[in-house]
Amino acid sequence: MDLGIALPVTGPQASPEELVRVAQTAERAGLGAVWAYERLLRPAEPWMLGLEQVIPLPEESSSVYDPLETLAYLAARTSTIRLGTNVVDALFHPPVVLAKRLATLDRLSGGRLWAGLGQGWMKQEFEGVGVPVKRRGAGFAEHVEAMRACWGPDPVSFSGRFYTIPESGIGPKPVGLTLLGGAAAPAAVERVAALGMGLATVVFDWDLLGQGVEAYRKAGGQGPLVIQVNGTISDRPLDERGPLTGSAEQVAEDLARARALGADHVLWQPIGFDADGLVERIAEIITY
């Protein structure tokens, strides 16, 4: 199991120079990966109506660097650290286009790409790209299969309910691409397992995380397990804290629980980005 950090792709620290600095600092510190995520827009309404609940978005989410362009930029400025997306919403992109972009990034990085894919949840984003929300589920599964067809031997062809690719030569082909499915709900976790993808999930509660991992394994999931922490590591112990947060010592103890669940990678998505302090504390944990 190794550790990673989300990049400052949004907020006041988001800049080309800061992205390079954080990625190179993480690489020198021995971290396993840096991560970016996709957010197409922030609706003008103060509350965002998701598929199941009303969810607020921070003000800075109206400006988020595109994850694939960001990681391509960093591929040329790093050499060993993995580059991950958690997540790109696959349904917002035609399969043949996203397959080509992911394969190109994987090639440019020397096979370092971990591509986390999600279904999307915000109805306004579905509206913005002209894709029906009802395409979630079966449409996501078909999208992944269509991309895999693109990555297979030429000539490529695919015919499904939602997507069709005429017999063609399509390249480049990836050389080391690892596919992850972002999921938390039981049905989504089982779908990710059935698709033969690794699982990328967010930890809020140890019991819920354990149930999700168990459901993934029972459904036949054997890929990598990536756990995202929406929080940071403090410079002092905390009495009240969520999983994998608190002081470096507290987090190091929690990592034993993550390792027991079979985690391959843990990444921190900091709230109120502090790259220098967080990279330093993750590096401290690595030495334990």
Coordinates of C-alpha atoms in Angstrom, one line a residue:
M1 CA 0.0 0.0 0.0
D2 CA 1.2 3.5 -0.8
L3 CA 0.0 7.0 -0.3
G4 CA -0.9 10.0 -2.4
I5 CA -2.4 13.5 -2.6
A6 CA -5.0 15.3 -4.6
L7 CA -3.6 18.2 -6.7
P8 CA -4.7 21.9 -6.3
V9 CA -6.9 21.9 -9.4
T10 CA -9.3 24.5 -8.0
G11 CA -9.2 27.4 -5.6
P12 CA -6.7 30.2 -5.1
Q13 CA -3.7 27.9 -5.3
A14 CA -4.6 26.5 -8.7
S15 CA -2.0 27.5 -11.2
P16 CA 0.4 25.7 -13.6
E17 CA 3.4 26.6 -11.3
E18 CA 1.7 25.3 -8.2
L19 CA 0.5 22.1 -9.9
V20 CA 4.1 21.3 -11.0
R21 CA 5.5 22.2 -7.6
V22 CA 3.1 19.9 -5.7
A23 CA 3.6 17.0 -8.1
Q24 CA 7.4 17.3 -8.0
T25 CA 7.4 17.7 -4.2
A26 CA 5.2 14.6 -3.9
E27 CA 7.5 12.6 -6.2
R28 CA 10.6 13.6 -4.2
A29 CA 8.9 12.7 -1.0
G30 CA 8.2 9.2 -2.2
L31 CA 4.4 9.4 -2.6
G32 CA 2.8 6.9 -4.9
A33 CA 0.4 9.1 -6.9
V34 CA -1.1 12.6 -7.4
W35 CA -4.7 12.9 -8.4
A36 CA -7.1 15.2 -10.2
Y37 CA -10.9 15.2 -10.6
E38 CA -13.5 16.5 -13.1
R39 CA -16.1 19.2 -12.5
L40 CA -17.6 20.7 -15.6
L41 CA -19.6 23.5 -14.0
R42 CA -21.1 25.1 -10.8
P43 CA -24.7 26.0 -11.3
A44 CA -25.9 29.4 -10.2
E45 CA -28.3 27.9 -7.7
P46 CA -27.0 28.0 -4.1
W47 CA -27.8 24.3 -3.7
M48 CA -27.1 21.6 -6.3
L49 CA -29.8 19.0 -6.8
G50 CA -28.1 15.6 -7.2
L51 CA -29.8 12.4 -8.1
E52 CA -30.7 11.5 -4.5
Q53 CA -30.0 14.5 -2.4
V54 CA -29.3 18.3 -2.3
I55 CA -25.5 18.8 -2.2
P56 CA -23.7 22.1 -1.8
L57 CA -20.6 22.9 -3.8
P58 CA -17.8 25.3 -2.7
E59 CA -17.5 28.6 -4.5
E60 CA -14.2 27.7 -6.2
S61 CA -15.8 24.7 -7.9
S62 CA -16.9 27.0 -10.7
S63 CA -13.2 26.9 -11.9
V64 CA -11.6 23.4 -11.9
Y65 CA -8.7 22.5 -14.2
D66 CA -9.5 19.7 -16.6
P67 CA -8.0 16.5 -15.1
L68 CA -6.6 15.0 -18.3
E69 CA -4.9 18.1 -19.6
T70 CA -3.5 18.7 -16.1
L71 CA -2.1 15.2 -15.8
A72 CA -0.6 15.4 -19.3
Y73 CA 1.1 18.6 -18.4
L74 CA 2.5 16.9 -15.2
A75 CA 3.5 13.8 -17.1
A76 CA 6.2 15.9 -18.8
R77 CA 7.4 17.4 -15.5
T78 CA 7.6 14.1 -13.4
S79 CA 9.1 10.7 -14.1
T80 CA 8.0 8.0 -11.6
I81 CA 4.9 9.1 -9.6
R82 CA 1.6 7.7 -10.8
L83 CA -1.0 10.1 -12.2
G84 CA -4.6 9.4 -11.3
T85 CA -8.1 10.7 -11.9
N86 CA -10.7 10.3 -9.2
V87 CA -12.9 10.7 -11.1
V88 CA -13.6 11.5 -14.7
D89 CA -17.3 11.2 -15.4
A90 CA -17.2 8.8 -18.4
L91 CA -20.8 9.5 -19.6
F92 CA -20.0 13.1 -20.3
H93 CA -17.6 12.0 -23.1
P94 CA -18.1 9.8 -26.2
P95 CA -16.3 6.4 -25.6
V96 CA -14.0 6.7 -28.6
V97 CA -12.9 10.2 -27.6
L98 CA -12.3 9.4 -24.0
A99 CA -10.6 6.1 -24.9
K100 CA -8.1 8.0 -27.2
R101 CA -7.5 10.7 -24.6
L102 CA -6.8 8.2 -21.8
A103 CA -4.6 6.0 -24.0
T104 CA -2.6 9.1 -25.1
L105 CA -2.1 10.2 -21.6
D106 CA -1.0 6.7 -20.6
R107 CA 1.5 6.6 -23.4
L108 CA 2.8 10.1 -22.7
S109 CA 3.4 9.2 -19.0
G110 CA 5.0 5.8 -19.7
G111 CA 2.1 3.8 -18.4
R112 CA 1.7 5.7 -15.2
L113 CA -2.1 6.4 -15.5
W114 CA -4.7 5.2 -13.0
A115 CA -8.0 6.2 -14.6
G116 CA -10.8 6.5 -12.1
L117 CA -14.1 6.7 -13.9
G118 CA -17.5 7.7 -12.4
Q119 CA -21.1 8.0 -13.7
G120 CA -21.7 11.6 -12.6
W121 CA -24.3 12.7 -10.1
M122 CA -25.2 16.4 -10.8
K123 CA -28.3 16.8 -13.0
Q124 CA -27.0 20.2 -14.3
E125 CA -23.9 18.6 -15.6
F126 CA -25.9 16.0 -17.5
E127 CA -28.0 18.8 -18.9
G128 CA -24.8 20.7 -19.9
V129 CA -23.5 17.9 -22.0
G130 CA -26.8 16.7 -23.4
V131 CA -26.7 13.3 -21.9
P132 CA -29.8 11.9 -20.1
V133 CA -29.4 11.0 -16.4
K134 CA -31.1 7.7 -17.1
R135 CA -28.0 6.5 -19.0
R136 CA -26.3 5.9 -15.6
G137 CA -25.9 2.2 -14.7
A138 CA -26.3 0.2 -17.9
G139 CA -25.0 3.1 -20.0
F140 CA -21.8 3.4 -17.9
A141 CA -21.2 -0.4 -18.2
E142 CA -21.6 -0.2 -22.0
H143 CA -19.3 2.9 -22.1
V144 CA -16.5 1.0 -20.4
E145 CA -16.9 -2.0 -22.7
A146 CA -16.8 0.4 -25.8
M147 CA -13.6 2.0 -24.6
R148 CA -12.0 -1.5 -24.0
A149 CA -12.9 -2.3 -27.6
C150 CA -11.0 0.8 -28.7
W151 CA -8.0 -0.4 -26.8
G152 CA -8.1 -3.9 -28.3
P153 CA -6.6 -5.1 -31.6
D154 CA -7.6 -3.3 -34.8
P155 CA -9.9 -3.3 -36.6
V156 CA -12.1 -2.1 -33.7
S157 CA -15.9 -2.3 -33.8
F158 CA -18.7 -2.0 -31.2
S159 CA -22.4 -2.1 -31.4
G160 CA -24.5 -1.6 -28.3
R161 CA -27.7 0.0 -27.0
F162 CA -26.1 3.4 -26.5
Y163 CA -22.9 3.5 -28.5
T164 CA -21.8 2.3 -31.9
I165 CA -18.2 2.3 -33.3
P166 CA -17.9 1.4 -37.0
E167 CA -15.1 -1.0 -37.9
S168 CA -12.0 1.1 -37.7
G169 CA -8.4 1.4 -36.8
I170 CA -8.2 3.3 -33.5
G171 CA -5.0 4.3 -31.6
P172 CA -2.9 4.7 -29.7
K173 CA -3.3 1.7 -27.4
P174 CA -2.5 2.1 -23.7
V175 CA 0.6 0.5 -22.3
G176 CA 0.0 0.4 -18.5
L177 CA -3.5 1.9 -17.9
T178 CA -5.2 0.8 -14.7
L179 CA -9.0 1.3 -14.7
L180 CA -10.8 2.2 -11.4
G181 CA -14.5 2.6 -10.9
G182 CA -15.7 5.3 -8.5
A183 CA -18.5 3.8 -6.4
A184 CA -20.1 3.7 -3.0
A185 CA -23.7 2.5 -3.4
P186 CA -24.0 -1.3 -3.3
A187 CA -25.3 -1.6 -6.9
A188 CA -22.6 0.7 -8.2
V189 CA -19.9 -1.3 -6.3
E190 CA -21.2 -4.6 -7.7
R191 CA -21.2 -3.1 -11.2
V192 CA -17.6 -2.0 -10.9
A193 CA -16.6 -5.5 -9.8
A194 CA -18.5 -7.1 -12.7
L195 CA -16.7 -4.8 -15.1
G196 CA -13.3 -6.0 -13.8
M197 CA -12.3 -2.6 -12.6
G198 CA -10.5 -1.6 -9.4
L199 CA -12.6 0.2 -6.8
A200 CA -12.1 3.9 -5.9
T201 CA -14.2 5.0 -2.9
V202 CA -14.4 7.7 -0.3
V203 CA -14.2 6.8 3.4
F204 CA -16.5 8.5 5.8
D205 CA -17.1 5.7 8.2
W206 CA -15.1 2.5 8.8
D207 CA -18.2 0.2 8.9
L208 CA -19.6 1.6 5.6
L209 CA -16.2 1.3 4.0
G210 CA -15.9 -2.3 5.1
Q211 CA -19.3 -3.1 3.8
G212 CA -18.5 -1.6 0.4
V213 CA -15.2 -3.5 0.1
E214 CA -16.9 -6.7 1.1
A215 CA -19.6 -6.2 -1.5
Y216 CA -16.9 -5.5 -4.1
R217 CA -15.0 -8.7 -3.2
K218 CA -18.2 -10.9 -3.1
A219 CA -19.1 -9.7 -6.5
G220 CA -15.8 -10.9 -7.8
G221 CA -13.8 -7.6 -7.7
Q222 CA -10.1 -8.3 -7.7
G223 CA -8.6 -5.0 -8.8
P224 CA -6.8 -2.3 -6.8
L225 CA -8.6 -0.6 -3.9
V226 CA -8.1 3.1 -3.7
I227 CA -9.4 5.0 -0.7
Q228 CA -9.9 8.7 -0.8
V229 CA -10.0 10.8 2.4
N230 CA -11.8 14.1 2.3
G231 CA -9.7 15.7 4.9
T232 CA -6.1 16.4 6.0
I233 CA -3.5 15.4 8.5
S234 CA -3.1 17.6 11.5
D235 CA 0.1 18.8 13.2
R236 CA -1.4 17.6 16.5
P237 CA -3.6 14.7 17.8
L238 CA -7.4 15.3 17.5
D239 CA -10.0 14.0 19.9
E240 CA -12.8 14.1 17.3
R241 CA -11.8 13.0 13.9
G242 CA -12.9 10.9 10.9
P243 CA -11.0 7.9 9.5
L244 CA -7.5 8.5 8.4
T245 CA -7.4 12.1 9.7
G246 CA -5.8 13.5 12.9
S247 CA -2.1 13.6 13.6
A248 CA 0.5 11.6 11.6
E249 CA 0.6 9.1 14.5
Q250 CA -3.2 8.7 14.5
V251 CA -3.3 8.3 10.7
A252 CA -0.5 5.7 10.8
E253 CA -2.6 3.6 13.2
D254 CA -5.6 4.0 11.0
L255 CA -3.6 2.8 8.0
A256 CA -3.4 -0.6 9.5
R257 CA -7.2 -0.9 9.2
A258 CA -7.0 0.3 5.6
R259 CA -4.3 -2.3 4.9
A260 CA -6.4 -5.0 6.5
L261 CA -9.2 -4.2 4.1
G262 CA -6.9 -4.7 1.2
A263 CA -6.2 -1.1 0.3
D264 CA -3.6 -0.5 -2.4
H265 CA -3.5 3.2 -2.1
V266 CA -4.8 6.0 0.2
L267 CA -5.1 9.6 -1.0
W268 CA -6.0 12.8 0.8
Q269 CA -8.2 15.4 -0.8
P270 CA -7.4 18.3 1.6
I271 CA -10.0 20.8 2.7
G272 CA -8.4 24.2 2.5
F273 CA -5.4 23.1 0.5
D274 CA -2.1 23.1 2.3
A275 CA 0.2 21.1 -0.1
D276 CA 3.5 21.7 1.8
G277 CA 2.2 20.6 5.2
L278 CA 0.3 17.7 3.8
V279 CA 3.1 16.3 1.7
E280 CA 5.4 16.6 4.6
R281 CA 3.1 14.7 6.9
I282 CA 2.4 12.0 4.4
A283 CA 6.1 11.6 4.0
E284 CA 6.5 11.3 7.8
I285 CA 3.9 8.5 7.8
I286 CA 5.8 6.6 5.1
T287 CA 8.8 6.4 7.4
Y288 CA 6.9 4.7 10.2

